[in-house]
Short mmCIF file of C-alpha atoms in Angstrom, two decimals:
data_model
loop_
_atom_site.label_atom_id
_atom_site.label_comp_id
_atom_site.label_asym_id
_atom_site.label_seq_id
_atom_site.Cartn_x
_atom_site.Cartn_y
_atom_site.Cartn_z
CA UNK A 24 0.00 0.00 0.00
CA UNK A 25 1.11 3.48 -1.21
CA UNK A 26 1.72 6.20 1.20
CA UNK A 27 1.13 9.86 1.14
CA UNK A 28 2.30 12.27 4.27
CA UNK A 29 1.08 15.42 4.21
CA UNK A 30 3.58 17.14 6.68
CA UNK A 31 6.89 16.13 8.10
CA UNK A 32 9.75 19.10 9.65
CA UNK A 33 12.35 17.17 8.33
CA UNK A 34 14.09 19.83 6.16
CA UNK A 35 14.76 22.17 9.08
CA UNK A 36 15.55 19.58 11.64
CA UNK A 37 18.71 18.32 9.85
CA UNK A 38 22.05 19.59 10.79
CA UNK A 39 24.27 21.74 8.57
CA UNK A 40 26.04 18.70 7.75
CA UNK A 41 23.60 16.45 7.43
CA UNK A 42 20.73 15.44 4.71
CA UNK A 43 17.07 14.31 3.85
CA UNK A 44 18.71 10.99 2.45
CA UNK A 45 19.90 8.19 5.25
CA UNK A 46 19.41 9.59 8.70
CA UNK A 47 18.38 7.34 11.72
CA UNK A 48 18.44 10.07 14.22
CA UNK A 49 14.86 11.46 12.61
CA UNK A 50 11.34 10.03 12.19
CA UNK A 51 11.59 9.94 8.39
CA UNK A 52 14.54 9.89 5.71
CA UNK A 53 14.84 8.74 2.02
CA UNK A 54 16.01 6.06 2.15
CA UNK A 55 13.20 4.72 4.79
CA UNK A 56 10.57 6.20 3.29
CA UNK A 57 11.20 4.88 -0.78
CA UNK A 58 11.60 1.21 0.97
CA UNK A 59 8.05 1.61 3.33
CA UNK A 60 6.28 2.75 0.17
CA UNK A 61 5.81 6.13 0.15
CA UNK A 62 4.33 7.55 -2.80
CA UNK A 63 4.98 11.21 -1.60
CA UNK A 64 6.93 13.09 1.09
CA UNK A 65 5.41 16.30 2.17
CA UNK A 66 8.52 18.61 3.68
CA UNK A 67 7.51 21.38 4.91
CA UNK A 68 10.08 24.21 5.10
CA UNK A 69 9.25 25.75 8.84
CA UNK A 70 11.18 28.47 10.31
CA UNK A 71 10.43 29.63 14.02
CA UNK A 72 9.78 33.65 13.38
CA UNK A 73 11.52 35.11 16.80
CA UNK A 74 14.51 33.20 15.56
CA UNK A 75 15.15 34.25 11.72
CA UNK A 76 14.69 37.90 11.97
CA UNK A 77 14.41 39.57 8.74
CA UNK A 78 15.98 36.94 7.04
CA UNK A 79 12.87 34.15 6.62
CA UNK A 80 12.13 34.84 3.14
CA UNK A 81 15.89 34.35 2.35
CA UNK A 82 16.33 31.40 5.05
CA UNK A 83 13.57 29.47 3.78
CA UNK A 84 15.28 29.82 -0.22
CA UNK A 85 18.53 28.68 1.49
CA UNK A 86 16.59 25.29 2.86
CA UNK A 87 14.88 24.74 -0.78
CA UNK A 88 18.19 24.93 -2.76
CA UNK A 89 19.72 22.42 -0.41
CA UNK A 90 16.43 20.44 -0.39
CA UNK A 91 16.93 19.97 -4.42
CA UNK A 92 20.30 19.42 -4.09
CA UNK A 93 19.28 15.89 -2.07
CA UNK A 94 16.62 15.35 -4.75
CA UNK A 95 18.74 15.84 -7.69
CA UNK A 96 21.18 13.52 -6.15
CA UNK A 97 19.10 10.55 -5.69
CA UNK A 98 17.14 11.28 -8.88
CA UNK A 99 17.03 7.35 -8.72
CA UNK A 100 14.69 6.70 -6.07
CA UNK A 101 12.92 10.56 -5.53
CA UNK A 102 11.83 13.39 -7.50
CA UNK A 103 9.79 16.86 -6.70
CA UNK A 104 6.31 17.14 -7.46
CA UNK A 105 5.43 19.20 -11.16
CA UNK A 106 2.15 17.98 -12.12
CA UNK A 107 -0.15 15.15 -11.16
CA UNK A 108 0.84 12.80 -14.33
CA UNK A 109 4.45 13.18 -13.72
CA UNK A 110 3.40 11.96 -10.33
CA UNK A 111 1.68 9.09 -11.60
CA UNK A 112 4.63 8.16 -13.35
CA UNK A 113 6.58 8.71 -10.35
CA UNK A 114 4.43 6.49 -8.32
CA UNK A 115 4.77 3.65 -11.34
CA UNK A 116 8.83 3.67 -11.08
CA UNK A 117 8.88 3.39 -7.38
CA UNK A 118 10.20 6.82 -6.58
CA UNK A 119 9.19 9.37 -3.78
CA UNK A 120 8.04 12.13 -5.03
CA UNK A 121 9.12 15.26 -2.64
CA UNK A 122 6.02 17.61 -2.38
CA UNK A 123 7.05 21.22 -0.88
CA UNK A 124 5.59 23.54 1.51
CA UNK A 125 5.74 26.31 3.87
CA UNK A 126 4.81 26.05 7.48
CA UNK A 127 4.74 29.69 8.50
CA UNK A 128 3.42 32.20 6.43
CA UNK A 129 5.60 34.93 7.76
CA UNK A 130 8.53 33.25 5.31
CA UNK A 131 6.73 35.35 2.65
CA UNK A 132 7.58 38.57 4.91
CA UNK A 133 4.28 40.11 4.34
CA UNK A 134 4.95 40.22 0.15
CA UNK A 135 3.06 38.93 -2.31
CA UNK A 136 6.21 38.80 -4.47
CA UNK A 137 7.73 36.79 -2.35
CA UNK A 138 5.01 33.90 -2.83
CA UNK A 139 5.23 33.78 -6.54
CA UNK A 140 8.84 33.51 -5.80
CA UNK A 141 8.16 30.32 -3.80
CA UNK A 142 5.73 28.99 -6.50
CA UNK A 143 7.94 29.16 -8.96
CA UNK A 144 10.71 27.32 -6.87
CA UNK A 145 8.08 24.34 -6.42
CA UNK A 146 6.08 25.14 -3.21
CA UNK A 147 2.64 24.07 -3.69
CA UNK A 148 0.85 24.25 -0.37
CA UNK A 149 1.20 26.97 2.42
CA UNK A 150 0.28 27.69 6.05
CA UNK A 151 -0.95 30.81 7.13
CA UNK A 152 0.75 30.85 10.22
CA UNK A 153 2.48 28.56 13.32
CA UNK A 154 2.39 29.80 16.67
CA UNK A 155 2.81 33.37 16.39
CA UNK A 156 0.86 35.63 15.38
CA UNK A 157 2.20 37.28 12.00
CA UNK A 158 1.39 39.76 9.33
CA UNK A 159 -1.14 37.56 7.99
CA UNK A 160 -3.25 36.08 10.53
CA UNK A 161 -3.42 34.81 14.37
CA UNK A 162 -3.05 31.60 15.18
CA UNK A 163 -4.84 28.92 17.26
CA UNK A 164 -1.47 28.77 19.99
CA UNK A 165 -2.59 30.01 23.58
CA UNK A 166 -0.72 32.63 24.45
CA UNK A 167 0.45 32.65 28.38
CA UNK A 168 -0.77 35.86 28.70
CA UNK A 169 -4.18 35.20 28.27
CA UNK A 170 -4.82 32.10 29.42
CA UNK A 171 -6.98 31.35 26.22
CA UNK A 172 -6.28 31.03 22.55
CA UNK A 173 -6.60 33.71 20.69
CA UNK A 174 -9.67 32.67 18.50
CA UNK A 175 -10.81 35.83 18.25
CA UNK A 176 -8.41 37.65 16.11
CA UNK A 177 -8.17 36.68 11.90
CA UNK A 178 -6.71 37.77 8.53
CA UNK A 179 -5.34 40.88 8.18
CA UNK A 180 -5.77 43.12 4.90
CA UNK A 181 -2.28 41.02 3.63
CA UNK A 182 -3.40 37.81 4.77
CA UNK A 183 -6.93 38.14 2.79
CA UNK A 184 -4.70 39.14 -0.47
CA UNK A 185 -2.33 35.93 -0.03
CA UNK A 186 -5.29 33.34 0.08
CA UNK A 187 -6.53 35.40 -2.94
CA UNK A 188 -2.91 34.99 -4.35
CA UNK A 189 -3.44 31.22 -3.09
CA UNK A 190 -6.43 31.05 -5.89
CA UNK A 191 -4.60 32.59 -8.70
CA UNK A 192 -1.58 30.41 -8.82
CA UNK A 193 -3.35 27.16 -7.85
CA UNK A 194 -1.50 26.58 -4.63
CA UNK A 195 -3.06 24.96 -1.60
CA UNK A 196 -4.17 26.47 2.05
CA UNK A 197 -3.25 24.39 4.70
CA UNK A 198 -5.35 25.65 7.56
CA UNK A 199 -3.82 23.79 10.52
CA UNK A 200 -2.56 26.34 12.88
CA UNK A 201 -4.96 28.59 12.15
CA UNK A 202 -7.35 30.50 14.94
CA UNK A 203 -10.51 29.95 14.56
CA UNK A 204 -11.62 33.15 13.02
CA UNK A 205 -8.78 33.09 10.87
CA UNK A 206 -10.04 29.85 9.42
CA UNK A 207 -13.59 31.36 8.81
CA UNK A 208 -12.29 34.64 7.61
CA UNK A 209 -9.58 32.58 5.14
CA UNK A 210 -12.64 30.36 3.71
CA UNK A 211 -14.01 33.61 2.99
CA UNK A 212 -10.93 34.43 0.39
CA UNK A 213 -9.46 31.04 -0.84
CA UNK A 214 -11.90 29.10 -2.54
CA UNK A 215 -9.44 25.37 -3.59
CA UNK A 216 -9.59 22.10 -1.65
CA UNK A 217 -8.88 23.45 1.79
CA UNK A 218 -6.29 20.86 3.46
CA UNK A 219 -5.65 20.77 7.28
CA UNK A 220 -2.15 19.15 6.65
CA UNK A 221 -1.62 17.84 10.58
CA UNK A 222 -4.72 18.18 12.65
CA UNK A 223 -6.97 16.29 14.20
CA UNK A 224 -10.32 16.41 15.90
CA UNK A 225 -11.35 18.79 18.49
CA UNK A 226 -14.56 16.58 19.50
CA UNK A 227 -12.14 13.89 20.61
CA UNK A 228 -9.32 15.94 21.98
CA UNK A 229 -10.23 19.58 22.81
CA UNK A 230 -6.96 20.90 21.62
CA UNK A 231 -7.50 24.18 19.91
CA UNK A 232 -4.50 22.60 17.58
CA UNK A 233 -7.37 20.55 16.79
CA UNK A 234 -10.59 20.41 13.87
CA UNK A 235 -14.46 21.46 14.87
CA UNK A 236 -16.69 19.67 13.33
CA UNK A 237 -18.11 22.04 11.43
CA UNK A 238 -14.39 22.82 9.73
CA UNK A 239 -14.47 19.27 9.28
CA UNK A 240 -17.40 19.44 7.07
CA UNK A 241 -16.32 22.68 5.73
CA UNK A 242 -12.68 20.76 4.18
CA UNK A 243 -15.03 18.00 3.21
CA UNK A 244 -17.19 20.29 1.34
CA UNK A 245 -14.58 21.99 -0.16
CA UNK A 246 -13.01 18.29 -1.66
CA UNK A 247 -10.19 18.97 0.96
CA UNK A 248 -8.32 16.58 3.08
CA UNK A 249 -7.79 16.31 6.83
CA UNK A 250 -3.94 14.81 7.61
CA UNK A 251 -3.73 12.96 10.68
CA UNK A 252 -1.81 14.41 13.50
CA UNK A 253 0.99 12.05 15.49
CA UNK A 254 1.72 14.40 18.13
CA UNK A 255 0.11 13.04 21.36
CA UNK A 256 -0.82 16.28 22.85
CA UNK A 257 -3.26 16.36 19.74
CA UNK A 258 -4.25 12.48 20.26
CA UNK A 259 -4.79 11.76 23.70
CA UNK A 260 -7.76 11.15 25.51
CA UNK A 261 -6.75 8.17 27.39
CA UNK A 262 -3.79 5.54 27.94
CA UNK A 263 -4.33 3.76 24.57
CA UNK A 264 -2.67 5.87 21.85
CA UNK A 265 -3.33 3.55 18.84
CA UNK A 266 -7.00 3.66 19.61
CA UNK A 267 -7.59 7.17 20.38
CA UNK A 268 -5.87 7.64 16.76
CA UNK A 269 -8.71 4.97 15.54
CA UNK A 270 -11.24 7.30 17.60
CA UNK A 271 -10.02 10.90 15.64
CA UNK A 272 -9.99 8.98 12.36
CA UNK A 273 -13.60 7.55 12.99
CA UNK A 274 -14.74 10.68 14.14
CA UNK A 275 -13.72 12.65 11.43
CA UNK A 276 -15.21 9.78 8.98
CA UNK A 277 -18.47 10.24 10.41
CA UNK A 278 -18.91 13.83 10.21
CA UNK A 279 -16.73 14.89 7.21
CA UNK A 280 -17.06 11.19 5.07
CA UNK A 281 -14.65 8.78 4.03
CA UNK A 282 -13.00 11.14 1.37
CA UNK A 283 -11.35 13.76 3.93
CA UNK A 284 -9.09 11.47 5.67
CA UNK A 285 -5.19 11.48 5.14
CA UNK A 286 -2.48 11.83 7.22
CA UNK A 287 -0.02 14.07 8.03
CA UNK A 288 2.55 12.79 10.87
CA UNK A 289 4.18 15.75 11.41
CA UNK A 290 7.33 13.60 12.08
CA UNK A 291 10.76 15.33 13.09
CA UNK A 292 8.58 18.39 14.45
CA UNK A 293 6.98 16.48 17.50
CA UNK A 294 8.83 13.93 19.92
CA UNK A 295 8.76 10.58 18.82
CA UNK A 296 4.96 8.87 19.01
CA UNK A 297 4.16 6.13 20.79
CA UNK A 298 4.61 2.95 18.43
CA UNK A 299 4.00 4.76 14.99
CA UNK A 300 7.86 5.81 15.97
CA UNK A 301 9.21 6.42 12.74
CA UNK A 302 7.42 6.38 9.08
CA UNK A 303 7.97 2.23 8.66
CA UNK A 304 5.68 2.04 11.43
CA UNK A 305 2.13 3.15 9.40
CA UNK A 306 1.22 -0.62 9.10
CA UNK A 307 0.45 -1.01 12.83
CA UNK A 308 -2.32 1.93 12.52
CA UNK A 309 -3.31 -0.01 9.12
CA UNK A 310 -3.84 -3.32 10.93
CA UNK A 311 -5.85 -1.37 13.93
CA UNK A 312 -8.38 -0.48 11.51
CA UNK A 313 -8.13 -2.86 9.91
CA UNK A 314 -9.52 -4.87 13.02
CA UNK A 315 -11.84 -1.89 13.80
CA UNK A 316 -14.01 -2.95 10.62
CA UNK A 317 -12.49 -0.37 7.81
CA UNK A 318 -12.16 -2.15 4.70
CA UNK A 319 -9.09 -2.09 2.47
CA UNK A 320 -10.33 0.19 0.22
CA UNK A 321 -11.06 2.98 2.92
CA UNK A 322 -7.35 2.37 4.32
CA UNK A 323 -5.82 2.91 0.87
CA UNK A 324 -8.31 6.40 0.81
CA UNK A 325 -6.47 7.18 3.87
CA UNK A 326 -2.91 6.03 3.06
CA UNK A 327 -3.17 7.63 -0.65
CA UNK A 328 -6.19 8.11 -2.74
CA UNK A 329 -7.39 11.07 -1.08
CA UNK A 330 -4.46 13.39 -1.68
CA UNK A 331 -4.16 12.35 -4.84
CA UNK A 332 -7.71 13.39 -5.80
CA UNK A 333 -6.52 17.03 -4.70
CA UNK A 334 -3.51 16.34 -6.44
CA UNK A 335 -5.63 16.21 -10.22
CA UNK A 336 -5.66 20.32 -9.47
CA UNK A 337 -2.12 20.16 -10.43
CA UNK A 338 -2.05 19.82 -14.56
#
C-alpha cells in the first residue's frame, strides 16, 4: 500500500552537515521512506519567526536549494512534485516524489512577491501561520498571557490578499494552525480544496491545535483533506494511543465522510509517538483499523487516494 504524508519538519531539523537521504536520528529519511512505500513526502520548510529575523524569506530559499540538491542527487529513487501525471509516473517507477511547503506564512515577509517567488521554486501548499501571530493572521497557539487562545483575532488586509494569491496560482491552504476566526475569515478568500495538513479532531481531543466539526465538514465540502496528527498532545484522551488515533480517524469519517481522511505525521517536528515511531511504522495503525471494521479500500483512501484526488488540481 502506497503512502502519502502530508507534513513532516524534516528539512529544518537536519544539521548543517547532514541530509534528507539516510538519517536514523529522525522520524523519516529517504532512504526509509522509498523502501516503506511512500508515494509522496510532504517537507515542509518551517522556520520559528523570533529566531530568523528579517531573514525568513531568504532562510527558507537557502533550505529549498539544499532540499533539491538531495533530490537531484538521488534522482534514482525521488523526485519533486510538477504535475499530477508526472506523479503518476513517479508512483509507477517506485520513486518518492518530494512535495514542498511552507509552514509559516511569515517566510513570505508580508509580500506577495515573495510567494510567486516560492511557486515558482516548487512550493505548492502553504500555512498561514504557526504559533505566532504574523502579518497575515493569528493563530490557534494560547498565548500565556491570556490564558486562552486567541480565536478571536483573523486575517489581516495582507493575509486576505495571499489566500486570494493562493487562488490565482493554484497553490493549496493548509489551515492547521490557524485561529478559529482566521479559518472562517480565510474560507471567505481562498476558494481550492482546503487541506488541514496535521490536525486532528477537536470533539475527541479539545486541543484548539485541533478540527471542529463544522471545519471538518467545511474541508469535506470543499473536496479537501484532513492529515492525521501524530503528536500526542493532539491524540490523547486516554492511555491507549493507537485507539484514540482509531477514535479521531472515525470521528472525522463520520462527520466529514470517508474522502477527507489522510495523514499528516508531522514527524521530526513532535517527539517521537508512541509505536508509529518512525514512518515504517504506518502498518500497525493499518492493521488497527483494519480490526476496527475499515475495509481495504477505505485504508488505501487514507494512506493515498485522497491526496491524490486534490492532487488532479495540479495539470
Amino acid at each position: 500500500m502506497k503512502i502519502i504524508d502530508l507534513h513532516t519538519d524534516t528539512l529544518t531539523a537536519i544539521k548543517n552537515d547532514e541530509n534528507i537521504v539516510e538519517n536514523n536520528r529522525l522520524h523519516i529519511d529517504l532512504k526509509r521512506a522509498h523502501e516503506s512505500g511512500y508515494s509522496l513526502w510532504t517537507i515542509a520548510c518551517f522556520l520559528n519567526m523570533p529566531q530568523h529575523g528579517g531573514t525568513l524569506f531568504q532562510d527558507a530559499c537557502s533550505y529549498f536549494q539544499k532540499l533539491d540538491k538531495d533530490i537531484e542527487a538521488n534522482s534514482n529513487i525521488a523526485a519533486p512534485f510538477t504535475t499530477y501525471d508526472e506523479y503518476i509516473k513517479n508512483k509507477e517507477s517506485g520513486k518518492v516524489t518530494i512535495f514542498k511547503s511552507i509552514e509559516e506564512g511569515e517566510i513570505i515577509e508580508g509580500k506577495l512577491d515573495n510567494l510567486r517567488r516560492l511557486y515558482n521554486k516548487g512550493v505548492k501548499m502553504m500555512t498561514l501561520t504557526w504559533n505566532y501571530p504574523n502579518s497575515l493572521a493569528w493563530p490557534n497557539y494560547p498565548r500565556e498571557n491570556l490564558n486562552q487562545a486567541e480565536t478571536n483575532f483573523g486575517l489581516t488586509e495582507t493575509g486576505k490578499k495571499v489566500c486570494l494569491e493562493l487562488n490565482r496560482l493554484g497553490m493549496l491552504l493548509d489551515v492547521s494552525h490557524l485561529g478559529d476566526k482566521s479559518f472562517y475569515d480565510a474560507i471567505e478568500f481562498y476558494k481550492g480544496p482546503i487541506i488541514a495538513s496535521h490536525s486532528n479532531a477537536r470533539a475527541i481531543n479539545p486541543s484548539v491545535r485541533n478540527l471542529t466539526d463544522d471545519m471538518i465538514r467545511i474541508i469535506s465540502k470543499s473536496g479537501g483533506v484532513i492529515g492525521l496528527n501524530l503528536c500526542e498532545n493532539f491524540v490523547t484522551k486516554t492511555d491507549d494511543y493507537l485507539n484514540d488515533l482509531v477514535l479521531h480517524l472515525n470521528h472525522i469519517k463520520a462527520v466529514g465522510g470517508i474522502d477527507v481522511v489522510s495523514l499528516g505525521s508531522d514527524f521530526d517536528g513532535i517527539q517521537t509517538p508512541p509505536l508509529i515511531t518512525d514512518c515504517t511504522k504506518w502498518n500497525i495503525l493499518f492493521d488497527r483499523l483494519s480490526k476496527e471494521g475499515w475495509t481495504d479500500e477505505e485504508i488505501e483512501k487514507l494512506s493515498c487516494k485522497n491526496f491524490e484526488r486534490v492532487l488532479k488540481m495540479f495539470k
